[in-house]
Every structure is written in structure tokens, then in C-alpha cells.
Tab-separated table of C-alpha atoms in Angstrom:
chain	number	residue	atom	x	y	z
A	1444	MET	CA	-25.877	31.827	9.008
A	1445	LEU	CA	-25.221	28.965	6.603
A	1446	LYS	CA	-26.102	26.455	9.318
A	1447	THR	CA	-29.399	28.242	9.949
A	1448	PHE	CA	-30.178	28.191	6.226
A	1449	PHE	CA	-29.645	24.435	5.953
A	1450	ASP	CA	-31.531	23.801	9.203
A	1451	GLU	CA	-34.557	25.590	7.806
A	1452	LEU	CA	-34.305	24.065	4.345
A	1453	PHE	CA	-33.677	20.440	5.357
A	1454	SER	CA	-35.167	20.254	8.835
A	1455	ASP	CA	-37.214	17.151	7.942
A	1456	VAL	CA	-34.340	15.023	6.634
A	1457	GLY	CA	-31.497	15.758	9.087
A	1458	VAL	CA	-28.988	17.039	6.559
A	1459	TYR	CA	-25.940	17.127	8.847
A	1460	ASP	CA	-26.373	13.552	9.989
A	1461	ALA	CA	-27.016	12.543	6.364
A	1462	ILE	CA	-23.728	14.155	5.286
A	1463	ARG	CA	-21.856	12.414	8.108
A	1464	VAL	CA	-23.363	9.012	7.329
A	1465	THR	CA	-22.804	9.436	3.582
A	1466	PHE	CA	-19.096	10.127	3.798
A	1467	GLN	CA	-18.474	7.685	6.642
A	1468	MET	CA	-20.064	4.937	4.576
A	1469	ALA	CA	-18.526	5.943	1.230
A	1470	VAL	CA	-14.978	6.508	2.469
A	1471	THR	CA	-14.851	3.374	4.637
A	1472	SER	CA	-16.334	1.067	1.994
A	1473	THR	CA	-14.051	2.528	-0.678
A	1474	LEU	CA	-10.935	2.005	1.425
A	1475	LEU	CA	-11.896	-1.589	2.196
A	1476	SER	CA	-12.749	-2.263	-1.444
A	1477	ALA	CA	-9.515	-0.610	-2.611
A	1478	VAL	CA	-7.395	-2.978	-0.517
A	1479	VAL	CA	-9.359	-6.135	-1.341
A	1480	GLY	CA	-10.076	-5.235	-4.976
A	1481	THR	CA	-6.477	-4.263	-5.775
A	1482	PHE	CA	-5.139	-7.451	-4.190
A	1483	LEU	CA	-7.637	-9.643	-6.057
A	1484	GLY	CA	-7.071	-7.836	-9.359
A	1485	MET	CA	-3.302	-8.210	-9.109
A	1486	ALA	CA	-3.612	-11.866	-8.048
A	1487	LEU	CA	-5.998	-12.578	-10.917
A	1488	GLU	CA	-3.427	-11.260	-13.372
A	1489	ARG	CA	-0.469	-12.889	-11.635
A	1490	PHE	CA	-1.668	-16.491	-11.346
A	1491	THR	CA	-2.915	-18.972	-13.916
A	1492	PHE	CA	-5.392	-21.619	-12.791
A	1493	PRO	CA	-8.224	-23.751	-14.204
A	1494	GLY	CA	-11.396	-21.723	-14.632
A	1495	LYS	CA	-9.611	-18.368	-14.703
A	1496	ARG	CA	-11.607	-17.142	-17.699
A	1497	LEU	CA	-14.828	-18.063	-15.915
A	1498	VAL	CA	-13.742	-16.131	-12.823
A	1499	ILE	CA	-12.956	-13.098	-14.997
A	1500	ARG	CA	-16.383	-13.283	-16.652
A	1501	ILE	CA	-18.098	-13.612	-13.268
A	1502	ASN	CA	-16.208	-10.584	-11.971
A	1503	ARG	CA	-17.180	-8.557	-15.036
A	1504	THR	CA	-20.789	-9.548	-14.473
A	1505	LEU	CA	-20.583	-8.446	-10.838
A	1506	MET	CA	-19.166	-5.083	-11.935
A	1507	GLY	CA	-22.607	-4.261	-13.286
A	1508	VAL	CA	-24.772	-6.063	-10.744
A	1509	PRO	CA	-27.867	-4.038	-9.716
A	1510	PRO	CA	-27.169	-2.589	-6.247
A	1511	VAL	CA	-30.693	-3.421	-5.100
A	1512	VAL	CA	-29.900	-7.117	-5.650
A	1513	VAL	CA	-26.838	-6.812	-3.407
A	1514	GLY	CA	-28.934	-4.904	-0.902
A	1515	LEU	CA	-31.525	-7.684	-0.818
A	1516	LEU	CA	-28.799	-10.327	-0.412
A	1517	VAL	CA	-27.157	-8.458	2.479
A	1518	TYR	CA	-30.580	-7.849	4.019
A	1519	MET	CA	-31.314	-11.594	3.981
A	1520	LEU	CA	-27.879	-12.365	5.425
A	1521	THR	CA	-28.110	-9.812	8.233
A	1522	MET	CA	-31.772	-10.130	9.176
A	1523	ARG	CA	-32.461	-11.644	12.586
A	1524	ARG	CA	-32.945	-15.166	11.195
A	1525	GLY	CA	-30.110	-14.827	8.683
A	1526	PRO	CA	-26.605	-16.331	8.946
A	1527	LEU	CA	-25.176	-12.995	10.119
A	1528	GLY	CA	-28.149	-12.014	12.243
A	1529	ARG	CA	-26.212	-12.298	15.492
A	1530	LEU	CA	-23.875	-9.512	14.382
A	1531	GLU	CA	-26.822	-7.065	14.371
A	1532	LEU	CA	-25.672	-5.323	11.194
A	1533	LEU	CA	-29.131	-4.666	9.767
A	1534	PHE	CA	-30.195	-1.000	9.836
A	1535	THR	CA	-26.705	0.113	10.840
A	1536	ILE	CA	-23.895	1.960	9.088
A	1537	LYS	CA	-21.742	-1.172	9.332
A	1538	GLY	CA	-24.337	-3.119	7.369
A	1539	MET	CA	-24.424	-0.388	4.732
A	1540	ILE	CA	-20.638	-0.469	4.496
A	1541	LEU	CA	-20.789	-4.249	3.991
A	1542	ALA	CA	-23.267	-3.847	1.130
A	1543	GLN	CA	-21.241	-1.073	-0.482
A	1544	THR	CA	-18.006	-3.051	-0.197
A	1545	ILE	CA	-19.616	-5.996	-1.985
A	1546	ILE	CA	-20.771	-3.650	-4.764
A	1547	ILE	CA	-17.495	-1.755	-5.210
A	1548	THR	CA	-14.896	-4.533	-4.838
A	1549	PRO	CA	-15.636	-6.233	-8.196
A	1550	ILE	CA	-15.397	-2.844	-9.931
A	1551	ILE	CA	-11.945	-2.087	-8.538
A	1552	CYS	CA	-10.828	-5.697	-9.038
A	1553	GLY	CA	-11.911	-5.691	-12.687
A	1554	LEU	CA	-10.292	-2.360	-13.492
A	1555	VAL	CA	-7.033	-3.274	-11.748
A	1556	TYR	CA	-6.927	-6.634	-13.544
A	1557	THR	CA	-7.468	-4.948	-16.936
A	1558	TYR	CA	-4.692	-2.423	-16.292
A	1559	ALA	CA	-2.346	-5.088	-14.919
A	1560	ALA	CA	-2.890	-7.376	-17.912
A	1561	LYS	CA	-1.688	-4.590	-20.208
A	1562	THR	CA	1.179	-3.344	-18.046
A	1563	ALA	CA	2.557	-6.442	-16.316
A	1564	PRO	CA	4.294	-8.217	-19.273
A	1565	ALA	CA	6.594	-5.295	-20.047
A	1566	VAL	CA	7.274	-4.645	-16.354
A	1567	ARG	CA	8.166	-8.283	-15.712
A	1568	VAL	CA	10.554	-8.386	-18.674
A	1569	PHE	CA	12.278	-5.252	-17.390
A	1570	ALA	CA	12.398	-6.558	-13.814
A	1571	LYS	CA	13.839	-9.883	-14.968
A	1572	THR	CA	16.650	-8.174	-16.863
A	1573	MET	CA	17.443	-6.187	-13.737
A	1574	GLY	CA	17.536	-9.312	-11.585
A	1575	ALA	CA	14.545	-8.352	-9.445
A	1576	GLY	CA	12.753	-10.939	-7.311
A	1577	LYS	CA	9.003	-11.641	-7.296
A	1578	LEU	CA	8.276	-9.200	-4.478
A	1579	GLN	CA	10.337	-6.448	-6.080
A	1580	THR	CA	8.591	-7.084	-9.393
A	1581	ASP	CA	5.145	-6.846	-7.797
A	1582	LEU	CA	6.094	-3.620	-6.016
A	1583	LEU	CA	7.426	-2.186	-9.265
A	1584	LEU	CA	4.191	-3.125	-11.020
A	1585	LEU	CA	2.152	-1.418	-8.314
A	1586	ARG	CA	4.283	1.682	-8.683
A	1587	GLU	CA	3.847	1.714	-12.455
A	1588	MET	CA	0.095	1.284	-12.049
A	1589	LYS	CA	-0.457	3.820	-9.276
A	1590	HIS	CA	-2.381	6.249	-11.479
A	1591	GLU	CA	-4.597	3.484	-12.855
A	1592	ILE	CA	-5.250	2.161	-9.346
A	1593	TYR	CA	-6.091	5.689	-8.239
A	1594	PHE	CA	-8.610	5.956	-11.082
A	1595	ALA	CA	-10.152	2.607	-10.095
A	1596	VAL	CA	-10.514	3.745	-6.474
A	1597	VAL	CA	-12.076	7.066	-7.539
A	1598	THR	CA	-14.512	5.158	-9.736
A	1599	GLY	CA	-15.449	2.972	-6.779
A	1600	PHE	CA	-15.933	5.999	-4.547
A	1601	GLY	CA	-18.218	7.597	-7.119
A	1602	ARG	CA	-20.326	4.436	-7.218
A	1603	SER	CA	-20.480	4.315	-3.420
A	1604	ILE	CA	-21.431	7.914	-2.771
A	1605	SER	CA	-24.224	7.832	-5.368
A	1606	GLU	CA	-25.827	4.578	-4.263
A	1607	VAL	CA	-29.486	4.488	-3.166
A	1608	GLY	CA	-31.059	1.033	-3.529
A	1609	ALA	CA	-28.727	-1.096	-1.408
A	1610	VAL	CA	-28.330	1.420	1.416
A	1611	MET	CA	-32.090	1.985	1.489
A	1612	LEU	CA	-32.728	-1.743	1.978
A	1613	VAL	CA	-29.913	-2.450	4.435
A	1614	GLY	CA	-29.904	0.876	6.269
A	1615	GLY	CA	-33.621	1.518	6.415
A	1616	ASN	CA	-33.248	5.288	5.816
A	1617	ILE	CA	-33.497	6.042	9.540
A	1618	LYS	CA	-33.195	9.760	10.264
A	1619	GLY	CA	-30.047	10.596	12.220
A	1620	HIS	CA	-28.683	7.051	11.969
A	1621	THR	CA	-28.624	5.507	8.492
A	1622	ARG	CA	-30.108	8.196	6.268
A	1623	THR	CA	-27.660	9.272	3.555
A	1624	MET	CA	-27.818	12.242	1.224
A	1625	THR	CA	-29.050	10.081	-1.644
A	1626	THR	CA	-31.787	8.407	0.416
A	1627	ALA	CA	-32.748	11.852	1.747
A	1628	ILE	CA	-33.103	13.042	-1.858
A	1629	SER	CA	-35.261	10.003	-2.595
A	1630	LEU	CA	-37.427	10.821	0.432
A	1631	LEU	CA	-37.836	14.448	-0.620
A	1632	LYS	CA	-38.790	13.342	-4.127
A	1633	SER	CA	-41.438	10.947	-2.788
A	1634	GLN	CA	-42.887	13.857	-0.785
A	1635	GLY	CA	-42.971	16.063	-3.864
A	1636	ILE	CA	-40.375	18.483	-2.434
A	1637	PHE	CA	-38.327	18.799	-5.610
A	1638	THR	CA	-36.526	22.101	-4.921
A	1639	GLU	CA	-34.996	20.896	-1.656
A	1640	GLY	CA	-34.137	17.548	-3.244
A	1641	LEU	CA	-32.343	19.260	-6.133
A	1642	THR	CA	-30.513	21.565	-3.718
A	1643	LEU	CA	-29.341	18.595	-1.665
A	1644	GLY	CA	-28.212	16.868	-4.860
A	1645	ILE	CA	-26.150	19.896	-5.867
A	1646	LEU	CA	-24.650	19.995	-2.368
A	1647	LEU	CA	-23.667	16.331	-2.717
A	1648	LEU	CA	-21.974	17.016	-6.061
A	1649	VAL	CA	-20.087	20.012	-4.659
A	1650	MET	CA	-18.820	18.031	-1.657
A	1651	ALA	CA	-17.777	15.112	-3.872
A	1652	PHE	CA	-15.987	17.575	-6.183
A	1653	ILE	CA	-14.096	19.111	-3.260
A	1654	LEU	CA	-13.044	15.683	-2.018
A	1655	GLN	CA	-11.919	14.764	-5.535
A	1656	CYS	CA	-9.813	17.945	-5.744
A	1657	LEU	CA	-8.165	17.139	-2.422
A	1658	ALA	CA	-7.374	13.605	-3.595
A	1659	ASP	CA	-5.862	14.967	-6.825
A	1660	PHE	CA	-3.796	17.463	-4.855
A	1661	PHE	CA	-2.302	14.821	-2.569
A	1662	ARG	CA	-1.643	12.526	-5.553
A	1663	LYS	CA	0.260	15.267	-7.379
A	1664	GLU	CA	2.198	16.113	-4.224
A	1665	SER	CA	3.170	12.457	-3.931
A	1666	ASP	CA	4.374	12.441	-7.548
A	1667	VAL	CA	6.476	15.565	-6.959
A	1668	ASN	CA	8.098	14.061	-3.857
A	1669	GLU	CA	8.949	10.876	-5.768
A	1670	ASN	CA	10.609	12.873	-8.537
A	1671	TYR	CA	12.871	14.448	-5.974
């Protein structure tokens, strides 16, 4: 019955494919950005090198870069005559994931660096007194920062799942292939179908809320297991 309701309400936008594409893109890009962004954020705090302040400022600038600018850049890179044209990423989910990863990675990197800069000095002093090596110290720092890293990843996921401009440019909003829930909402708005667009927006929020609750549940379970 619920399937019939959504089929009738969103028959023109392909809601089920849009849901699949949305979460495939958001989850994959967030996972990739979490690995790369956490590594870069920790490395940025760990090492001192000439131009470090400049790198930090550049990263902070990229944290607020307009997604449509990233979308245009990825479009130019992946178009047929572009440097990555042979990979045929344009108007595909993989191309959208690439764009989203470029958008999210600086956010996670910047947040992780900020948290690490506040936490690392005390952790390193403690680790040194305990005779821990560099690897053990880094692992201890990651453990102490797990909640902050989790928050950074959730922030990145929220940015990814709500994105419109970059995925519209790189994905092309192709029904059944690269149309996401946000680009479907944009399409409905352009057609003047506001009720269906609002309903789809509420559905997106509900699904994101459910996923957030599941992530919180598994995080708390992990904390309980560690305490034992």
C-alpha cells in the first residue's frame, strides 16, 4: 500500500531509484572522505613543515567552498575532452561520488585537525610518561578523539546527503540513474509541484534521522563493549 502511494505521488521523478542513488552516493563519499580526511587532519596536526599555516588556511577556505564550483571543476575534469574523460565518470554515480568526496574531505580534515590540536598535547605527555611509542601514541589519540571524529563524519554525511549543485552538474539528474532526492526536489520545484517536493523533502529528513539513530546506537554499543 505504501509502495502504491509513493508510486502515484512521485511517478514522474522515480523516487525509489532516487533514494537508492542518494544513499549510495552519500554513504560511499562519506566513508571515503572519513578515511582521507581523518588521516590528513591527524597528519596536519602531527607534523610541522614550512607553509603549514597557509595549508591550514587553504583547508578552512575549502571547508566553505560553494559545491557548484566543485561540480563545475569535476565536470571539466571528467568531460570527454577533460583529463579524466577516458574514465567516463561524467553523468554517473561514480562521478557524483568524486565530487562529493572533494567537497566533504576538507570539512572532515579541518574538524579533525581542530580537535587534534586541542587534545594531542595532553595525550602525548601522558603517552610519553607511560613509555608509549609513536604508533601507540597515535592510536591512543584516535581512541580519545573517537567521539569528535564521529561528529566530523556525521557533519560530512549531512553535507553530502543535502547537496544539489555539484551532483546536478556532474550527474545530470538522469531519472533512474543519477537523480537524487535533492535533485528530484529541485525538479519538482521547477515544475511548480510544491506539495510533492515538500513531501519528498520530509521523507529525506526522516530517512536521514533514522540513519543517524542507527549510527548513534552502534556508537553507544561500541562504548559499552569497550567499558567491559
